[in-house]
Amino acid sequence: MSYQTSNYGSGSSNWGGSGYQDCVNQCIASYGGMSGGGSYQATATSGSYGSSGNGATHTVIVAPTKGVFRFMPFATNASVGDTIEFHWGADNHTVTKSSELLPCNKSAEAPVFASGEQNENFVFRQVVNDTNPTFYYCGTPTHCEKGMFGVINPQMATPGSPTSLGGMMSSMAANDSDLSAYAAYSQNVTANNDVAAAWGTNFEMANMPEWSRSLMATNVLFTRATFGMNPDTINADGSSNLASVATTPLMIPMDISGALNAAAASTAASTPVANAAAAAATTSASAAPSTTAKPSSAMALASPKMLVGVVVVLATIFAL
Ligand SMILES: [Cu+2]
C-alpha cells in the first residue's frame, strides 16, 4: 500500500517564508488560553444496561456535553474481562458496534452490541471479549459523519510509521485548514502535558477509510485537549482515569467549530493591531470570497502566515 504524502505543504508557495514566529505567537493568542466549551458532571445514573466483567472498568463519556459529538476518550485499551462503561453526557445518542472499514455502519459481526437511543446520565456496560480492535459509533443520524465514533483496543502502528496518525497528521492538516486550526488549539491546551500532547500519535490509520481519517484525527485532538484541561484524568502511560469525574466536573474543551468561532472573534477583535503583516492578511482574508479558492472557514479567518506556522509546528510535533 502506498500513501500520498506529496500534497504536504501544497499552497505554501503563497505563504511566504517570513514572520514565522509572529505567526506562531498570533496563533496562540487567537486560540486563547484554557477556554473551554463546557463541563461534564457525573451524577446519579438515570438508567443502565449490561453487566460488568471480572476485570477493570474503563469509563467512556458519550457526548460529554450537548452538541459535542465525541466519545471521550476516543480510544480505550482493555483486556479480556474488562468492562467498558459508557456514560451519557447529553441526550439522544447511541453506542453501536461498527467496524474499522465501515466506522458508521452497524456491525453484524458477533458479538454485536447496540445501546439504542439513550439520554443524559444513562450507563451502558460492555464486557470485552477479545483484544481485537472493536469500533463503535453513534447511530443518531448525522452524528457519526461528524466524527462520533470510537474504538476499543486500537491497532497500533510502528512508531514513526507513515500510516500512523502522527505520520499522516501533517499532510492531513496541510490539506484541511479546519483540522490545522483545531490542532493548534489542542496543542495550546496540552502545552504543559507531554503525555496528553502525544496521545494517539501511534494509532494505525492504514485500514481506516480515507474519508474517516481527518475525523479520527479530530477525535484524537479533542481527547488530547480534554486530557490537557483535566490533567488528573490521564495517567503517565496514556491511559485515562475518569474516576474523578464523580466528584469534580470535567472541563470540556471547545470542539472544532467552537475553536474556529473563537478564532474568528479573536481575529476580528485584534484587527486594529499595529502589525502590517496581520493587517495585510486580514485584508486578503476578507477578500477571499471573490477568489476561486474553495471557501474554508479557517482560511477565511486565519492569515496565510498563521496557517503556515501551524503546519510547521504540526510537522515538528507529529514527526516524533
Ligand atoms: Cu450521537
Coordinates of C-alpha atoms and ligand atoms in Angstrom, one line a residue:
M1 CA 0.0 0.0 0.0
S2 CA 1.2 3.5 -0.6
Y3 CA 0.0 6.7 0.9
Q4 CA 0.1 10.0 -0.8
T5 CA 2.1 12.5 1.1
S6 CA 3.1 14.7 -1.8
N7 CA 0.3 17.1 -1.0
Y8 CA 2.1 18.2 2.1
G9 CA 2.7 21.9 2.0
S10 CA 0.6 22.5 -1.0
G11 CA -0.1 26.1 -1.4
S12 CA 2.9 27.0 0.7
S13 CA 4.4 29.0 -2.1
N14 CA 1.7 31.6 -1.4
W15 CA 2.5 31.8 2.3
G16 CA 6.0 33.3 2.1
G17 CA 8.8 32.5 4.5
S18 CA 9.0 35.4 6.8
G19 CA 7.2 36.2 10.0
Y20 CA 7.1 32.7 11.2
Q21 CA 7.5 33.4 14.9
D22 CA 5.0 36.3 14.7
C23 CA 2.6 33.8 13.1
V24 CA 3.0 31.2 15.9
N25 CA 2.5 33.9 18.5
Q26 CA -0.6 35.2 16.9
C27 CA -2.0 31.6 16.5
I28 CA -1.5 31.1 20.2
A29 CA -3.1 34.4 21.0
S30 CA -6.0 33.7 18.7
Y31 CA -6.9 30.5 20.2
G32 CA -6.8 31.8 23.7
G33 CA -5.6 30.1 26.8
M34 CA -7.6 27.4 28.5
S35 CA -11.0 28.5 27.3
G36 CA -13.4 25.6 27.1
G37 CA -16.7 24.5 25.7
G38 CA -18.5 23.4 28.8
S39 CA -18.2 20.9 31.5
Y40 CA -19.4 17.3 32.3
Q41 CA -20.5 16.3 35.8
A42 CA -21.3 12.7 36.6
T43 CA -24.5 12.4 38.6
A44 CA -26.7 9.5 39.7
T45 CA -27.5 7.4 36.7
S46 CA -30.9 7.7 35.0
G47 CA -30.8 4.0 34.0
S48 CA -28.3 1.4 32.9
Y49 CA -27.9 -1.7 30.8
G50 CA -25.4 -4.5 30.8
S51 CA -23.4 -6.3 33.5
S52 CA -19.7 -6.0 34.5
G53 CA -16.9 -8.4 33.9
N54 CA -14.3 -9.5 36.4
G55 CA -11.6 -7.1 35.3
A56 CA -11.0 -3.4 35.4
T57 CA -13.7 -0.8 34.4
H58 CA -12.9 1.8 31.8
T59 CA -15.2 4.9 31.5
V60 CA -16.0 6.4 28.2
I61 CA -18.2 9.5 28.1
V62 CA -20.8 9.6 25.3
A63 CA -21.2 13.2 24.1
P64 CA -19.7 15.0 27.2
T65 CA -22.0 18.0 26.7
K66 CA -24.8 19.0 24.4
G67 CA -23.7 19.5 20.8
V68 CA -20.3 17.8 21.2
F69 CA -20.5 14.7 19.1
R70 CA -17.5 12.9 20.5
F71 CA -16.6 9.9 22.7
M72 CA -14.1 10.7 25.4
P73 CA -11.6 9.2 25.3
F74 CA -11.7 8.3 21.6
A75 CA -9.8 5.1 22.2
T76 CA -9.5 2.7 25.2
N77 CA -7.1 -0.2 25.8
A78 CA -8.8 -3.0 27.7
S79 CA -8.1 -6.7 28.5
V80 CA -10.5 -9.6 28.2
G81 CA -12.9 -9.5 31.1
D82 CA -12.6 -5.7 31.5
T83 CA -15.8 -3.6 31.3
I84 CA -16.3 -0.5 29.1
E85 CA -18.8 1.7 30.9
F86 CA -20.3 4.3 28.7
H87 CA -21.8 7.3 30.4
W88 CA -24.1 9.7 28.5
G89 CA -23.4 13.4 29.0
A90 CA -26.2 14.5 26.7
D91 CA -29.4 13.3 25.2
N92 CA -30.1 11.3 22.0
H93 CA -27.1 9.3 21.4
T94 CA -26.3 5.6 20.9
V95 CA -23.3 3.3 21.3
T96 CA -23.5 0.8 18.4
K97 CA -20.8 -1.6 17.3
S98 CA -19.3 -0.9 13.9
S99 CA -16.2 -1.9 12.0
E100 CA -12.9 -0.2 11.1
L101 CA -13.7 -0.4 7.4
L102 CA -17.2 1.0 7.9
P103 CA -17.0 3.1 11.1
C104 CA -20.5 4.4 10.7
N105 CA -22.3 1.2 9.9
K106 CA -23.8 -1.3 12.4
S107 CA -21.7 -4.4 12.5
A108 CA -23.2 -7.8 12.1
E109 CA -20.1 -9.5 13.5
A110 CA -20.8 -11.2 16.7
P111 CA -20.8 -10.2 19.5
V112 CA -22.8 -7.2 18.3
F113 CA -23.8 -4.5 20.8
A114 CA -26.2 -1.6 20.5
S115 CA -27.4 0.6 23.3
G116 CA -30.3 2.1 21.5
E117 CA -31.1 5.8 21.7
Q118 CA -30.3 7.0 25.3
N119 CA -30.3 10.2 27.3
E120 CA -28.1 12.1 29.7
N121 CA -26.8 10.0 32.7
F122 CA -27.6 6.6 31.1
V123 CA -24.9 4.0 31.6
F124 CA -24.3 1.1 29.1
R125 CA -21.8 -1.6 30.0
Q126 CA -20.0 -3.8 27.6
V127 CA -17.6 -6.6 28.7
V128 CA -14.5 -7.0 26.5
N129 CA -14.4 -10.5 24.9
D130 CA -11.2 -10.2 22.9
T131 CA -8.5 -7.7 22.3
N132 CA -9.1 -7.2 18.6
P133 CA -9.9 -3.6 17.6
T134 CA -13.6 -3.0 18.2
F135 CA -15.2 0.1 16.7
Y136 CA -18.4 1.7 17.8
Y137 CA -20.3 4.8 16.7
C138 CA -23.4 6.9 17.5
G139 CA -26.3 5.8 15.4
T140 CA -28.3 9.0 15.7
P141 CA -28.5 10.4 12.1
T142 CA -25.5 12.6 11.1
H143 CA -23.6 12.2 14.4
C144 CA -21.1 9.6 13.1
E145 CA -20.5 11.6 10.0
K146 CA -19.5 14.4 12.2
G147 CA -16.9 12.2 13.9
M148 CA -18.9 10.4 16.6
F149 CA -17.1 7.1 16.6
G150 CA -14.6 5.4 18.9
V151 CA -12.6 2.3 19.3
I152 CA -11.6 -0.3 22.0
N153 CA -8.1 -1.6 21.5
P154 CA -7.0 0.4 18.5
Q155 CA -4.4 -1.1 16.2
M156 CA -1.0 0.5 16.9
A157 CA 1.5 1.4 14.2
T158 CA 5.2 1.1 14.4
P159 CA 6.3 4.5 16.0
G160 CA 7.1 6.9 13.2
S161 CA 5.3 4.9 10.6
P162 CA 3.9 6.9 7.7
T163 CA 0.5 5.3 8.2
S164 CA 0.4 6.2 11.9
L165 CA -1.8 9.1 12.9
G166 CA 1.4 11.1 13.7
G167 CA 2.8 10.2 10.3
M168 CA -0.3 11.3 8.4
M169 CA -1.1 14.3 10.5
S170 CA 1.0 17.0 8.8
S171 CA -0.2 16.1 5.4
M172 CA -3.8 15.9 6.5
A173 CA -3.6 19.3 8.2
A174 CA -1.9 20.8 5.2
N175 CA -5.0 19.9 3.2
D176 CA -7.6 20.8 5.8
S177 CA -7.3 24.2 7.3
D178 CA -10.0 23.5 9.9
L179 CA -8.1 20.5 11.1
S180 CA -4.9 22.5 11.1
A181 CA -6.6 25.2 13.2
Y182 CA -8.0 22.7 15.7
A183 CA -4.6 21.1 16.0
A184 CA -3.2 24.5 17.1
Y185 CA -6.0 24.8 19.7
S186 CA -5.3 21.3 21.0
Q187 CA -1.6 21.9 21.0
N188 CA -2.1 25.0 23.1
V189 CA -4.2 23.4 25.8
T190 CA -1.7 20.5 26.1
A191 CA 1.3 22.7 26.1
N192 CA 2.4 21.6 29.6
N193 CA 1.4 18.0 29.3
D194 CA 3.6 15.8 27.1
V195 CA 1.6 12.7 27.6
A196 CA -1.6 14.4 26.6
A197 CA 0.0 16.2 23.7
A198 CA 1.3 12.9 22.2
W199 CA -1.7 10.8 22.9
G200 CA -2.8 8.7 19.9
T201 CA 0.3 9.5 17.8
N202 CA 1.0 5.9 17.1
F203 CA -2.6 4.8 16.2
E204 CA -2.5 2.9 12.9
M205 CA -4.7 4.5 10.2
A206 CA -3.9 2.3 7.3
N207 CA -7.2 0.4 7.4
M208 CA -9.4 3.4 8.1
P209 CA -11.4 4.6 5.0
E210 CA -9.9 7.8 3.7
W211 CA -12.9 10.0 4.5
S212 CA -12.8 9.0 8.1
R213 CA -9.1 9.8 8.8
S214 CA -9.5 13.5 9.4
L215 CA -12.4 12.7 11.7
M216 CA -10.3 10.3 13.6
A217 CA -7.6 12.9 13.9
T218 CA -10.1 15.4 15.2
N219 CA -11.3 12.9 17.7
V220 CA -7.7 12.4 18.9
L221 CA -7.2 16.1 19.1
F222 CA -10.4 16.5 21.2
T223 CA -9.3 13.7 23.5
R224 CA -5.8 15.3 23.9
A225 CA -7.4 18.7 24.7
T226 CA -9.7 17.1 27.3
F227 CA -6.7 15.5 29.0
G228 CA -4.8 18.8 28.7
M229 CA -7.6 20.7 30.5
N230 CA -8.1 17.9 33.1
P231 CA -4.6 16.6 33.9
D232 CA -5.8 14.3 36.6
T233 CA -7.7 12.2 34.0
I234 CA -4.6 10.9 32.2
N235 CA -2.1 8.5 33.6
A236 CA 1.6 8.5 32.7
D237 CA 1.1 5.6 30.3
G238 CA -1.6 7.5 28.4
S239 CA -4.5 5.5 29.8
S240 CA -7.4 7.5 31.1
N241 CA -8.6 7.8 34.7
L242 CA -12.1 9.3 34.7
A243 CA -12.9 8.2 38.3
S244 CA -12.5 11.8 39.5
V245 CA -15.5 13.0 37.4
A246 CA -17.7 11.5 40.1
T247 CA -16.7 14.4 42.4
T248 CA -15.1 17.0 40.1
P249 CA -16.7 18.3 36.9
L250 CA -14.7 17.5 33.8
M251 CA -13.8 20.6 31.8
I252 CA -14.8 20.1 28.2
P253 CA -12.6 21.7 25.5
M254 CA -14.1 23.5 22.6
D255 CA -15.0 21.3 19.8
I256 CA -13.7 22.1 16.3
S257 CA -16.5 24.5 15.4
G258 CA -16.2 26.3 18.7
A259 CA -12.4 26.7 18.3
L260 CA -12.9 28.2 14.8
N261 CA -15.6 30.6 16.0
A262 CA -13.3 31.7 18.9
A263 CA -10.5 32.3 16.4
A264 CA -12.9 34.4 14.3
A265 CA -13.9 36.5 17.2
S266 CA -10.3 36.9 18.3
T267 CA -9.1 37.8 14.8
A268 CA -11.9 40.4 14.5
A269 CA -11.1 41.9 17.9
S270 CA -7.4 42.1 17.1
T271 CA -7.7 43.7 13.7
P272 CA -6.5 47.2 14.7
V273 CA -3.3 45.7 16.0
A274 CA -0.2 47.5 14.6
N275 CA 1.1 44.6 12.7
A276 CA 1.4 45.2 9.0
A277 CA 1.5 41.5 8.1
A278 CA -1.6 40.8 10.1
A279 CA -3.4 43.7 8.7
A280 CA -2.5 42.7 5.1
A281 CA -3.5 39.2 5.8
T282 CA -6.8 40.3 7.3
T283 CA -7.5 42.4 4.2
S284 CA -6.7 39.5 1.9
A285 CA -8.8 37.1 4.0
S286 CA -11.8 39.4 3.8
A287 CA -11.4 39.4 0.1
A288 CA -11.3 35.6 0.0
P289 CA -14.9 35.0 -1.3
S290 CA -14.0 36.8 -4.6
T291 CA -11.2 34.4 -5.3
T292 CA -11.6 31.0 -6.8
A293 CA -10.3 29.2 -3.8
K294 CA -12.6 26.8 -2.1
P295 CA -14.1 28.7 0.9
S296 CA -12.9 27.3 4.2
S297 CA -13.8 28.7 7.5
A298 CA -10.3 28.7 8.8
M299 CA -8.8 30.0 5.6
A300 CA -11.3 32.9 5.8
L301 CA -10.4 33.5 9.4
A302 CA -6.7 32.9 9.6
S303 CA -4.0 34.6 7.7
P304 CA -2.0 32.5 5.4
K305 CA 1.1 33.1 7.5
M306 CA -0.8 31.8 10.5
L307 CA -1.5 28.6 8.7
V308 CA 2.0 28.0 7.5
G309 CA 3.1 28.4 11.1
V310 CA 0.5 25.9 12.3
V311 CA 1.6 23.5 9.7
V312 CA 5.3 23.9 10.5
V313 CA 4.5 23.4 14.2
L314 CA 2.5 20.3 13.4
A315 CA 5.2 18.9 11.2
T316 CA 7.5 19.2 14.1
I317 CA 5.2 17.6 16.6
F318 CA 3.9 14.8 14.6
A319 CA 7.2 13.8 13.2
L320 CA 8.0 12.4 16.6
Ligands
CU1 CU -24.9 10.9 18.8

